Amino acid sequence: LWLEKMAGCKGHFWQFCGTIFSMAKVAWRSELPVRIDRSSERSLGRQIYGEIAQAVLDGQLLPGSRLPSERQLSSDLGVARNTVNAAYDQLAAEGYIERVIGSGSRVSKAVRPQPFSIGRLPQRRSEPRLSRRGASLSDATLAIDTDENASEGIGAPALDAFPLAVWRRLAAKQIDRLTPADLGYGTARGYAPLRSMIADYLARTRRMNVASHRILIVAGAQQAYDLIARLLLDPGDGILFEEPGYLGARAAFLAADARLVPAPVDHEGMDVRSLTLKQRTARLAYTTPAHQFPLGPTLTLARRLALLEWAEDVNAWVVEDDYDGEFRYAGNTLSALACLDRSGRVIYVGSFSKILFPALRLGFMVVPENLAARAASARGFIDRQSPVLEQATLAAFMEEGHFARHVVRMRSLYAQRRTAAIRAFERHARSVIDLTVPETGVHLIARLRTKVDGEAVAAAVRACGLAAVPLARYYLGPPRLNALLVSFANLSNADVTVRRAVKAIENLTMRRSR
Ligand SMILES: Cc1ncc(COP(=O)(O)O)c(C=O)c1O
């Protein structure tokens, strides 16, 4: 009778029993719908708690119905009384049951009975219901790039050349030095000694003189774009975006519902003047002046001045992404575009992903004076700050001179690999590829001479051990060039690898022409 009352009505009761018995791997030991499995890794108390909570949610135990006493249930189930007591305590603390001294335990009256639901599968949507922002942010066609950056893609630096032993030693030292005061919330701007190291580095290598309160440490350049988009853009705002351009920045701006205006790139870099007056009305421009990604040119002085003049005319911001300016082979690193900024419009973005390693997830922004406090405040509300240990380790790495030495070593390693790659392409690939060699960075542009599908060629080339992606991916509009970006960062045996890759391209071309 008690069970019938518990299950709501007679029909349901028998249906309920049938389902339980057919499902049960473990004997039904109590009047309560509690099954315990002694071979399970979950403790008996957790199992009792879980079974009763589920029965309350499913409506098998109706509000107000009485539960057996702890003694009764412990003897029915053959478990210690303390175990049942602890389960009841937890159920009471979470509001499933009420325990009144002297009158036992009952299912809480406050829980709304659910329809009898044993055996009914929860409804599943095939597609999650996303916001417009979420749909844009998680766009799979853009995510391809992130996957490849992580492994064989053209974004990966030569990680086996990183001085891991030094890093390990410095990281251990930072842990030893931690005091309780370091464990609290720090400033959202980032670890002060690291900001001051970055300020020194920028003065030496980019001829930028910035006070360290204008430097904001971020979780890689990607967070800088996101922060910039949230802070400075309203839905529908125009952005002059290099065409072709970097997918990471593009995704962050699209997710903010910005209107991307493709700004053509030629051998002098991004060309703002070629746009119509209407196209030029934008809130922001995104550019990679030291080394245009992906085509490779350096933004000329005339174009730099034209860009800043435009920004002043329309009262816009300029995002300068300097992600790999260290790897310049034709001389010293170049001064930043930000050095020419007289009206506080350039936001300089730096990353340690290419110089050190991407998993570090540290980068920085240099923001104009009037934006510094706002940017820090916004960062604070997004994810508060970057982890202290990584920042402290990086600061020590810079302070002890390892950073500067690593840059020199990597530049020389990449210079050798670059020369070897160019030679190998010249020797083996003239019939299928025209090569463009930028002055900076770790990738080359291999223009395909025949009309073959860039994705297929890139996949075939990658299978030969040469990191490659089709250039077409980086265009907002129809691609102007059928080319591959090929990275030499991890190319240790260029001659053999390029020869193999060229063979694969020739095979594809022949198959197509048959
Ligand atoms: C154009 C460009 N900007 C920035 C980055 C670095 O991004 P992050 O610091 O988020 O790793 C990369 C890395 O591949 C890049 O190609």
Short mmCIF file of C-alpha atoms and ligand atoms in Angstrom, two decimals:
data_model
loop_
_atom_site.label_atom_id
_atom_site.label_comp_id
_atom_site.label_asym_id
_atom_site.label_seq_id
_atom_site.Cartn_x
_atom_site.Cartn_y
_atom_site.Cartn_z
CA LEU A 1 0.00 0.00 0.00
CA TRP A 2 2.80 2.31 0.99
CA LEU A 3 4.57 1.61 -2.27
CA GLU A 4 1.40 2.21 -4.29
CA LYS A 5 0.92 5.53 -2.58
CA MET A 6 4.54 6.34 -3.21
CA ALA A 7 4.31 5.60 -6.90
CA GLY A 8 1.16 7.67 -7.35
CA CYS A 9 -1.41 5.09 -8.51
CA LYS A 10 -1.81 1.37 -9.00
CA GLY A 11 -0.99 1.26 -12.72
CA HIS A 12 2.11 3.26 -12.28
CA PHE A 13 3.17 1.17 -9.36
CA TRP A 14 3.29 -2.08 -11.35
CA GLN A 15 4.90 -0.37 -14.31
CA PHE A 16 7.45 1.04 -11.91
CA CYS A 17 8.17 -2.35 -10.32
CA GLY A 18 8.48 -4.02 -13.72
CA THR A 19 10.96 -1.48 -14.91
CA ILE A 20 13.01 -1.66 -11.76
CA PHE A 21 13.16 -5.45 -11.75
CA SER A 22 14.03 -5.70 -15.39
CA MET A 23 16.80 -3.11 -14.98
CA ALA A 24 18.13 -4.33 -11.69
CA LYS A 25 21.51 -5.95 -11.70
CA VAL A 26 21.32 -5.90 -7.94
CA ALA A 27 18.67 -7.35 -5.70
CA TRP A 28 15.76 -5.20 -4.64
CA ARG A 29 16.27 -5.04 -0.93
CA SER A 30 14.09 -2.27 0.40
CA GLU A 31 10.65 -0.75 0.15
CA LEU A 32 12.39 2.30 -1.22
CA PRO A 33 13.48 2.34 -4.86
CA VAL A 34 17.09 2.00 -3.81
CA ARG A 35 19.46 -0.29 -5.60
CA ILE A 36 22.97 -0.62 -4.37
CA ASP A 37 25.81 -2.17 -6.23
CA ARG A 38 28.61 -3.41 -4.01
CA SER A 39 30.99 -3.79 -6.91
CA SER A 40 30.64 -0.11 -7.83
CA GLU A 41 33.42 2.39 -7.17
CA ARG A 42 30.87 4.82 -5.76
CA SER A 43 30.51 4.61 -2.01
CA LEU A 44 27.33 3.01 -0.62
CA GLY A 45 26.30 6.34 0.93
CA ARG A 46 26.63 8.13 -2.45
CA GLN A 47 24.56 5.38 -4.08
CA ILE A 48 21.76 5.61 -1.52
CA TYR A 49 21.75 9.38 -1.76
CA GLY A 50 21.73 9.26 -5.58
CA GLU A 51 18.93 6.70 -5.85
CA ILE A 52 16.62 8.54 -3.48
CA ALA A 53 17.38 11.96 -5.02
CA GLN A 54 16.62 10.55 -8.48
CA ALA A 55 13.39 8.98 -7.25
CA VAL A 56 12.30 12.35 -5.84
CA LEU A 57 13.13 14.16 -9.10
CA ASP A 58 11.43 11.49 -11.23
CA GLY A 59 8.30 11.71 -9.08
CA GLN A 60 8.54 8.10 -7.90
CA LEU A 61 8.61 9.41 -4.37
CA LEU A 62 5.84 11.93 -3.97
CA PRO A 63 6.12 15.10 -1.91
CA GLY A 64 5.30 14.45 1.70
CA SER A 65 5.68 10.68 1.46
CA ARG A 66 7.40 9.06 4.35
CA LEU A 67 10.81 7.44 4.09
CA PRO A 68 11.72 4.35 6.08
CA SER A 69 13.65 4.98 9.24
CA GLU A 70 17.41 4.87 9.00
CA ARG A 71 17.46 1.69 11.05
CA GLN A 72 14.90 0.05 8.77
CA LEU A 73 16.68 1.03 5.56
CA SER A 74 20.10 0.05 6.85
CA SER A 75 18.79 -3.40 7.79
CA ASP A 76 16.90 -3.79 4.47
CA LEU A 77 19.99 -2.91 2.48
CA GLY A 78 22.50 -4.56 4.80
CA VAL A 79 24.58 -1.43 5.23
CA ALA A 80 25.78 0.44 8.33
CA ARG A 81 23.31 2.83 9.92
CA ASN A 82 25.84 5.64 9.73
CA THR A 83 25.95 5.23 5.98
CA VAL A 84 22.18 5.72 5.68
CA ASN A 85 22.31 8.55 8.19
CA ALA A 86 24.94 10.39 6.14
CA ALA A 87 22.90 9.91 2.94
CA TYR A 88 19.75 11.27 4.64
CA ASP A 89 21.74 14.22 6.01
CA GLN A 90 22.94 15.06 2.52
CA LEU A 91 19.43 14.72 1.06
CA ALA A 92 18.07 17.00 3.76
CA ALA A 93 20.86 19.55 3.28
CA GLU A 94 20.07 19.71 -0.44
CA GLY A 95 16.33 20.01 0.11
CA TYR A 96 15.14 16.61 -1.17
CA ILE A 97 13.81 15.47 2.19
CA GLU A 98 12.79 16.99 5.49
CA ARG A 99 13.77 15.44 8.78
CA VAL A 100 11.68 16.17 11.82
CA ILE A 101 12.93 14.88 15.12
CA GLY A 102 10.49 12.33 16.47
CA SER A 103 8.47 11.90 13.29
CA GLY A 104 11.05 10.62 10.81
CA SER A 105 11.93 11.74 7.32
CA ARG A 106 9.62 12.73 4.49
CA VAL A 107 10.07 13.82 0.90
CA SER A 108 10.16 17.58 0.83
CA LYS A 109 6.84 19.20 -0.02
CA ALA A 110 8.63 21.96 -1.87
CA VAL A 111 9.79 19.70 -4.69
CA ARG A 112 7.30 19.81 -7.55
CA PRO A 113 6.31 16.29 -8.57
CA GLN A 114 7.66 15.41 -12.00
CA PRO A 115 5.70 13.19 -14.37
CA PHE A 116 6.40 9.51 -13.86
CA SER A 117 9.52 9.15 -15.94
CA ILE A 118 11.21 5.79 -15.53
CA GLY A 119 12.53 4.55 -18.84
CA ARG A 120 11.78 7.84 -20.58
CA LEU A 121 14.85 9.20 -22.31
CA PRO A 122 15.62 12.87 -21.90
CA GLN A 123 14.99 14.87 -25.04
CA ARG A 124 18.17 15.65 -26.94
CA ARG A 125 18.63 18.43 -29.42
CA SER A 126 20.79 17.57 -32.36
CA GLU A 127 22.18 21.12 -32.51
CA PRO A 128 22.84 23.18 -29.39
CA ARG A 129 20.91 26.44 -29.22
CA LEU A 130 23.64 29.05 -29.59
CA SER A 131 23.67 32.81 -29.44
CA ARG A 132 24.63 34.61 -32.66
CA ARG A 133 27.93 35.41 -31.03
CA GLY A 134 28.42 31.79 -29.99
CA ALA A 135 27.60 30.48 -33.45
CA SER A 136 30.10 32.82 -34.97
CA LEU A 137 32.75 32.15 -32.33
CA SER A 138 32.51 28.38 -32.74
CA ASP A 139 32.41 28.42 -36.54
CA ALA A 140 34.06 25.16 -37.56
CA THR A 141 35.50 26.51 -40.81
CA LEU A 142 37.63 28.91 -38.81
CA ALA A 143 38.41 26.38 -36.08
CA ILE A 144 40.36 24.26 -38.57
CA ASP A 145 43.18 26.73 -38.26
CA THR A 146 43.40 26.38 -34.51
CA ASP A 147 43.65 22.60 -34.76
CA GLU A 148 46.47 22.82 -37.21
CA ASN A 149 48.34 25.49 -35.32
CA ALA A 150 48.37 23.06 -32.45
CA SER A 151 50.08 20.25 -34.31
CA GLU A 152 51.45 20.16 -37.81
CA GLY A 153 50.22 23.58 -38.86
CA ILE A 154 52.23 26.51 -40.06
CA GLY A 155 51.88 28.30 -36.71
CA ALA A 156 54.07 25.92 -34.72
CA PRO A 157 57.57 27.15 -33.79
CA ALA A 158 60.52 24.74 -33.47
CA LEU A 159 59.58 23.57 -30.00
CA ASP A 160 62.41 21.07 -29.74
CA ALA A 161 64.85 24.01 -29.76
CA PHE A 162 63.25 25.60 -26.68
CA PRO A 163 65.55 25.54 -23.59
CA LEU A 164 63.14 23.48 -21.53
CA ALA A 165 65.72 22.64 -18.85
CA VAL A 166 66.28 26.35 -18.15
CA TRP A 167 62.54 26.97 -18.05
CA ARG A 168 62.04 24.04 -15.67
CA ARG A 169 64.74 25.36 -13.34
CA LEU A 170 63.32 28.88 -13.34
CA ALA A 171 59.76 27.64 -12.80
CA ALA A 172 60.93 25.58 -9.80
CA LYS A 173 62.70 28.63 -8.40
CA GLN A 174 59.54 30.70 -8.73
CA ILE A 175 57.55 28.08 -6.83
CA ASP A 176 60.16 28.13 -4.05
CA ARG A 177 59.95 31.89 -3.85
CA LEU A 178 56.16 32.10 -3.60
CA THR A 179 54.86 33.79 -0.47
CA PRO A 180 51.26 33.84 0.78
CA ALA A 181 51.02 37.42 -0.53
CA ASP A 182 51.57 36.11 -4.08
CA LEU A 183 48.55 33.84 -3.83
CA GLY A 184 45.90 36.54 -3.77
CA TYR A 185 44.34 38.40 -6.66
CA GLY A 186 47.01 40.46 -8.36
CA THR A 187 46.44 43.42 -10.58
CA ALA A 188 44.53 42.63 -13.77
CA ARG A 189 47.27 44.45 -15.70
CA GLY A 190 49.62 41.56 -14.98
CA TYR A 191 52.70 40.75 -12.92
CA ALA A 192 54.59 44.03 -12.48
CA PRO A 193 58.16 42.69 -12.98
CA LEU A 194 57.06 41.07 -16.25
CA ARG A 195 55.50 44.29 -17.49
CA SER A 196 58.68 46.16 -16.74
CA MET A 197 60.77 43.53 -18.61
CA ILE A 198 58.45 43.88 -21.61
CA ALA A 199 58.75 47.68 -21.49
CA ASP A 200 62.57 47.34 -21.64
CA TYR A 201 62.36 44.82 -24.44
CA LEU A 202 60.06 47.04 -26.53
CA ALA A 203 62.35 50.02 -26.04
CA ARG A 204 65.36 47.99 -27.22
CA THR A 205 63.80 46.13 -30.13
CA ARG A 206 60.83 48.21 -31.33
CA ARG A 207 62.00 51.65 -30.28
CA MET A 208 58.80 52.07 -28.27
CA ASN A 209 58.97 54.02 -25.04
CA VAL A 210 56.03 52.99 -22.94
CA ALA A 211 55.32 53.30 -19.25
CA SER A 212 54.59 49.85 -17.86
CA HIS A 213 51.09 50.83 -16.66
CA ARG A 214 50.13 50.92 -20.34
CA ILE A 215 51.12 47.28 -20.73
CA LEU A 216 48.47 44.68 -20.09
CA ILE A 217 49.44 41.01 -19.92
CA VAL A 218 46.89 38.83 -21.69
CA ALA A 219 46.36 35.14 -22.42
CA GLY A 220 47.96 35.36 -25.86
CA ALA A 221 47.16 37.68 -28.75
CA GLN A 222 43.83 35.90 -29.09
CA GLN A 223 42.61 37.32 -25.80
CA ALA A 224 43.79 40.76 -26.88
CA TYR A 225 41.53 40.64 -29.96
CA ASP A 226 38.61 39.47 -27.86
CA LEU A 227 39.18 42.19 -25.29
CA ILE A 228 39.52 44.82 -28.01
CA ALA A 229 36.31 43.64 -29.66
CA ARG A 230 34.36 43.72 -26.42
CA LEU A 231 35.77 47.03 -25.33
CA LEU A 232 35.68 49.01 -28.56
CA LEU A 233 33.14 47.55 -30.97
CA ASP A 234 29.39 47.69 -31.20
CA PRO A 235 27.48 45.25 -33.42
CA GLY A 236 27.67 46.36 -37.04
CA ASP A 237 30.79 48.48 -36.58
CA GLY A 238 33.14 48.40 -39.55
CA ILE A 239 36.68 47.00 -39.34
CA LEU A 240 39.26 47.40 -42.06
CA PHE A 241 40.73 43.93 -42.16
CA GLU A 242 43.71 42.80 -44.17
CA GLU A 243 42.68 40.69 -47.17
CA PRO A 244 43.91 38.00 -46.85
CA GLY A 245 44.22 38.14 -43.07
CA TYR A 246 44.67 36.24 -39.82
CA LEU A 247 41.82 33.91 -38.90
CA GLY A 248 42.25 34.27 -35.14
CA ALA A 249 41.63 38.01 -35.20
CA ARG A 250 38.92 37.63 -37.83
CA ALA A 251 36.98 35.16 -35.66
CA ALA A 252 37.14 37.41 -32.59
CA PHE A 253 35.87 40.43 -34.53
CA LEU A 254 33.14 38.46 -36.32
CA ALA A 255 31.96 37.11 -32.99
CA ALA A 256 31.49 40.71 -31.86
CA ASP A 257 29.18 41.11 -34.87
CA ALA A 258 31.58 43.52 -36.53
CA ARG A 259 31.33 44.22 -40.26
CA LEU A 260 34.62 43.22 -41.83
CA VAL A 261 35.74 45.38 -44.73
CA PRO A 262 38.47 43.61 -46.73
CA ALA A 263 41.42 45.95 -47.26
CA PRO A 264 43.66 44.72 -50.08
CA VAL A 265 47.27 43.77 -49.40
CA ASP A 266 50.03 44.16 -51.97
CA HIS A 267 53.83 44.21 -51.79
CA GLU A 268 53.68 47.35 -49.60
CA GLY A 269 51.22 45.84 -47.13
CA MET A 270 47.65 46.88 -46.35
CA ASP A 271 46.29 49.56 -48.64
CA VAL A 272 43.66 51.73 -46.99
CA ARG A 273 43.70 54.40 -49.68
CA SER A 274 42.41 51.99 -52.31
CA LEU A 275 39.09 51.72 -50.47
CA THR A 276 36.11 53.91 -51.32
CA LEU A 277 35.14 56.67 -48.92
CA LYS A 278 32.12 54.66 -47.78
CA GLN A 279 34.21 51.56 -47.13
CA ARG A 280 36.64 53.62 -45.13
CA THR A 281 34.08 54.58 -42.51
CA ALA A 282 35.11 52.10 -39.91
CA ARG A 283 35.74 52.03 -36.18
CA LEU A 284 38.96 50.09 -36.27
CA ALA A 285 41.67 48.71 -38.55
CA TYR A 286 43.55 45.46 -37.94
CA THR A 287 47.02 45.16 -39.40
CA THR A 288 50.25 43.12 -39.14
CA PRO A 289 52.80 45.79 -40.18
CA ALA A 290 56.10 44.02 -39.37
CA HIS A 291 55.14 40.92 -41.32
CA GLN A 292 51.77 40.86 -43.00
CA PHE A 293 50.03 37.61 -42.23
CA PRO A 294 49.81 35.61 -44.45
CA LEU A 295 51.35 37.25 -47.55
CA GLY A 296 54.51 38.51 -45.89
CA PRO A 297 55.24 42.12 -46.90
CA THR A 298 56.29 44.79 -44.40
CA LEU A 299 54.02 47.83 -44.26
CA THR A 300 55.94 50.64 -45.91
CA LEU A 301 56.39 54.01 -44.22
CA ALA A 302 54.07 55.71 -46.72
CA ARG A 303 51.34 53.16 -46.00
CA ARG A 304 51.91 53.46 -42.24
CA LEU A 305 51.42 57.20 -42.42
CA ALA A 306 48.37 56.80 -44.65
CA LEU A 307 46.83 54.35 -42.19
CA LEU A 308 47.35 56.69 -39.24
CA GLU A 309 46.02 59.62 -41.23
CA TRP A 310 42.90 57.63 -42.05
CA ALA A 311 42.48 56.71 -38.37
CA GLU A 312 42.67 60.38 -37.39
CA ASP A 313 40.23 61.41 -40.13
CA VAL A 314 37.52 58.96 -39.09
CA ASN A 315 38.43 58.78 -35.40
CA ALA A 316 39.25 55.09 -35.48
CA TRP A 317 41.50 52.68 -33.56
CA VAL A 318 44.35 50.74 -35.13
CA VAL A 319 45.32 47.27 -33.90
CA GLU A 320 48.96 46.51 -34.63
CA ASP A 321 49.59 42.77 -34.38
CA ASP A 322 53.36 42.17 -34.07
CA TYR A 323 53.35 38.41 -33.61
CA ASP A 324 56.75 37.43 -35.05
CA GLY A 325 58.69 40.62 -35.86
CA GLU A 326 61.76 39.09 -34.13
CA PHE A 327 62.37 36.77 -37.03
CA ARG A 328 63.55 39.29 -39.56
CA TYR A 329 66.45 38.09 -41.68
CA ALA A 330 67.39 41.24 -43.55
CA GLY A 331 68.60 43.29 -40.56
CA ASN A 332 67.35 44.51 -37.19
CA THR A 333 63.78 44.39 -36.00
CA LEU A 334 61.70 47.32 -37.20
CA SER A 335 60.23 50.16 -35.17
CA ALA A 336 56.61 49.62 -34.31
CA LEU A 337 53.81 51.42 -36.12
CA ALA A 338 52.81 52.58 -32.63
CA CYS A 339 55.96 54.78 -32.59
CA LEU A 340 54.36 57.01 -35.23
CA ASP A 341 51.10 57.32 -33.34
CA ARG A 342 50.65 60.90 -32.16
CA SER A 343 47.02 60.78 -31.16
CA GLY A 344 46.79 57.63 -29.03
CA ARG A 345 44.95 55.34 -31.45
CA VAL A 346 47.28 52.39 -31.90
CA ILE A 347 46.89 49.32 -29.73
CA TYR A 348 50.02 47.21 -30.02
CA VAL A 349 49.58 43.44 -29.56
CA GLY A 350 52.53 41.14 -28.84
CA SER A 351 52.62 37.38 -28.36
CA PHE A 352 55.08 34.88 -26.87
CA SER A 353 53.60 32.03 -28.91
CA LYS A 354 56.04 32.25 -31.81
CA ILE A 355 59.10 33.35 -29.85
CA LEU A 356 58.74 30.90 -26.96
CA PHE A 357 55.88 28.41 -27.11
CA PRO A 358 52.13 28.69 -27.74
CA ALA A 359 51.03 26.65 -24.71
CA LEU A 360 52.45 29.39 -22.48
CA ARG A 361 49.34 31.41 -23.36
CA LEU A 362 50.93 34.73 -22.60
CA GLY A 363 50.92 37.84 -24.71
CA PHE A 364 50.54 41.52 -24.05
CA MET A 365 48.91 44.69 -25.26
CA VAL A 366 50.27 48.21 -25.15
CA VAL A 367 47.25 50.44 -24.94
CA PRO A 368 46.99 54.21 -25.34
CA GLU A 369 47.13 56.12 -22.07
CA ASN A 370 43.41 56.94 -21.98
CA LEU A 371 42.41 53.31 -22.50
CA ALA A 372 44.78 51.68 -20.00
CA ALA A 373 42.57 51.72 -16.91
CA ARG A 374 39.45 50.68 -18.86
CA ALA A 375 41.24 47.80 -20.56
CA ALA A 376 42.58 46.51 -17.24
CA SER A 377 39.18 46.79 -15.67
CA ALA A 378 37.54 44.88 -18.53
CA ARG A 379 40.19 42.15 -18.34
CA GLY A 380 39.46 41.88 -14.64
CA PHE A 381 35.83 41.10 -15.34
CA ILE A 382 36.59 38.55 -18.04
CA ASP A 383 39.07 36.24 -16.34
CA ARG A 384 40.68 38.49 -13.76
CA GLN A 385 44.38 37.95 -14.60
CA SER A 386 46.95 35.54 -16.01
CA PRO A 387 48.41 32.86 -13.72
CA VAL A 388 51.21 34.19 -11.52
CA LEU A 389 53.69 31.32 -11.90
CA GLU A 390 53.91 31.50 -15.68
CA GLN A 391 54.28 35.26 -15.54
CA ALA A 392 56.97 35.09 -12.85
CA THR A 393 58.87 32.39 -14.76
CA LEU A 394 58.76 34.43 -17.94
CA ALA A 395 59.92 37.56 -16.09
CA ALA A 396 62.92 35.62 -14.71
CA PHE A 397 63.60 34.14 -18.15
CA MET A 398 63.78 37.66 -19.55
CA GLU A 399 65.67 39.15 -16.64
CA GLU A 400 68.42 36.50 -16.73
CA GLY A 401 68.98 37.09 -20.44
CA HIS A 402 67.63 33.70 -21.64
CA PHE A 403 64.93 35.38 -23.67
CA ALA A 404 67.33 37.53 -25.69
CA ARG A 405 69.68 34.57 -26.22
CA HIS A 406 66.79 32.36 -27.30
CA VAL A 407 65.63 34.92 -29.87
CA VAL A 408 69.15 35.13 -31.33
CA ARG A 409 69.47 31.33 -31.44
CA MET A 410 66.05 30.87 -33.03
CA ARG A 411 66.66 33.57 -35.60
CA SER A 412 69.84 31.83 -36.63
CA LEU A 413 68.20 28.37 -36.70
CA TYR A 414 65.29 29.70 -38.76
CA ALA A 415 67.69 31.54 -41.08
CA GLN A 416 69.48 28.24 -41.82
CA ARG A 417 66.21 26.38 -42.33
CA ARG A 418 64.91 29.17 -44.51
CA THR A 419 67.98 29.06 -46.77
CA ALA A 420 67.77 25.27 -46.99
CA ALA A 421 64.04 25.43 -47.81
CA ILE A 422 64.56 28.07 -50.53
CA ARG A 423 67.34 25.97 -52.09
CA ALA A 424 65.22 22.84 -51.99
CA PHE A 425 62.28 24.60 -53.66
CA GLU A 426 64.58 26.05 -56.31
CA ARG A 427 66.10 22.66 -56.97
CA HIS A 428 62.95 20.55 -57.05
CA ALA A 429 59.84 22.67 -57.36
CA ARG A 430 60.33 25.10 -60.24
CA SER A 431 57.94 23.21 -62.49
CA VAL A 432 55.03 23.30 -60.04
CA ILE A 433 55.62 26.26 -57.73
CA ASP A 434 56.56 29.95 -57.79
CA LEU A 435 58.05 30.85 -54.44
CA THR A 436 57.65 34.15 -52.59
CA VAL A 437 60.07 34.61 -49.70
CA PRO A 438 59.15 37.22 -47.09
CA GLU A 439 61.93 38.99 -45.16
CA THR A 440 60.34 38.02 -41.88
CA GLY A 441 58.70 35.00 -40.26
CA VAL A 442 58.83 31.26 -40.67
CA HIS A 443 56.67 30.58 -43.68
CA LEU A 444 56.97 30.92 -47.45
CA ILE A 445 54.27 31.43 -50.05
CA ALA A 446 54.28 28.68 -52.64
CA ARG A 447 52.12 29.68 -55.57
CA LEU A 448 50.76 26.69 -57.48
CA ARG A 449 51.40 26.88 -61.19
CA THR A 450 48.56 24.60 -62.17
CA LYS A 451 44.93 24.88 -61.24
CA VAL A 452 44.66 22.25 -58.50
CA ASP A 453 42.59 22.29 -55.36
CA GLY A 454 44.63 24.01 -52.64
CA GLU A 455 43.10 21.94 -49.81
CA ALA A 456 43.95 18.68 -51.56
CA VAL A 457 47.48 19.80 -52.36
CA ALA A 458 48.06 21.04 -48.81
CA ALA A 459 46.87 17.70 -47.39
CA ALA A 460 49.17 15.78 -49.76
CA VAL A 461 52.12 18.02 -48.89
CA ARG A 462 51.47 17.69 -45.16
CA ALA A 463 51.44 13.91 -45.55
CA CYS A 464 55.04 14.24 -46.79
CA GLY A 465 56.06 16.03 -43.58
CA LEU A 466 55.90 19.62 -44.82
CA ALA A 467 53.64 21.91 -42.75
CA ALA A 468 51.29 23.60 -45.23
CA VAL A 469 47.89 25.27 -45.45
CA PRO A 470 46.10 26.70 -48.46
CA LEU A 471 46.25 30.48 -48.68
CA ALA A 472 42.60 30.51 -49.82
CA ARG A 473 41.48 29.98 -46.20
CA TYR A 474 42.62 33.45 -45.23
CA TYR A 475 40.49 35.35 -47.74
CA LEU A 476 37.14 36.84 -46.80
CA GLY A 477 36.23 37.12 -50.47
CA PRO A 478 37.26 34.97 -53.43
CA PRO A 479 40.96 34.08 -53.20
CA ARG A 480 43.23 36.03 -55.53
CA LEU A 481 46.04 33.48 -55.50
CA ASN A 482 46.11 29.71 -55.55
CA ALA A 483 48.98 29.15 -53.16
CA LEU A 484 50.13 27.27 -50.10
CA LEU A 485 51.74 28.69 -47.00
CA VAL A 486 54.59 26.36 -46.07
CA SER A 487 56.45 26.60 -42.80
CA PHE A 488 60.15 25.90 -42.50
CA ALA A 489 60.18 26.26 -38.70
CA ASN A 490 60.33 22.49 -38.21
CA LEU A 491 61.87 21.54 -41.53
CA SER A 492 65.10 19.81 -40.62
CA ASN A 493 65.65 17.90 -43.85
CA ALA A 494 64.39 20.30 -46.48
CA ASP A 495 65.85 18.67 -49.56
CA VAL A 496 64.27 15.25 -49.02
CA THR A 497 60.96 16.60 -47.71
CA VAL A 498 60.47 19.17 -50.46
CA ARG A 499 61.38 16.63 -53.14
CA ARG A 500 58.76 14.25 -51.76
CA ALA A 501 56.18 17.05 -51.50
CA VAL A 502 56.79 18.14 -55.09
CA LYS A 503 56.29 14.54 -56.26
CA ALA A 504 52.96 14.49 -54.41
CA ILE A 505 51.88 17.74 -56.10
CA GLU A 506 52.91 16.39 -59.51
CA ASN A 507 50.91 13.21 -58.92
CA LEU A 508 47.83 15.23 -58.01
CA THR A 509 48.26 17.47 -61.05
CA MET A 510 48.67 14.47 -63.36
CA ARG A 511 45.63 12.74 -61.90
CA ARG A 512 43.62 15.89 -62.53
CA SER A 513 44.73 16.27 -66.12
CA ARG A 514 43.98 12.63 -67.00
C1 LIG B 1 48.99 36.76 -37.21
C2 LIG B 1 49.15 36.12 -35.87
N1 LIG B 1 48.90 36.85 -34.77
C3 LIG B 1 49.06 36.33 -33.54
C4 LIG B 1 49.46 35.04 -33.35
C5 LIG B 1 49.65 34.52 -31.96
O1 LIG B 1 48.47 34.25 -31.33
P1 LIG B 1 48.43 33.80 -29.80
O2 LIG B 1 49.29 34.72 -29.01
O3 LIG B 1 46.99 33.91 -29.43
O4 LIG B 1 48.93 32.39 -29.72
C6 LIG B 1 49.71 34.23 -34.45
C7 LIG B 1 50.11 32.82 -34.25
O5 LIG B 1 50.06 31.97 -35.10
C8 LIG B 1 49.56 34.79 -35.75
O6 LIG B 1 49.81 34.05 -36.84
#
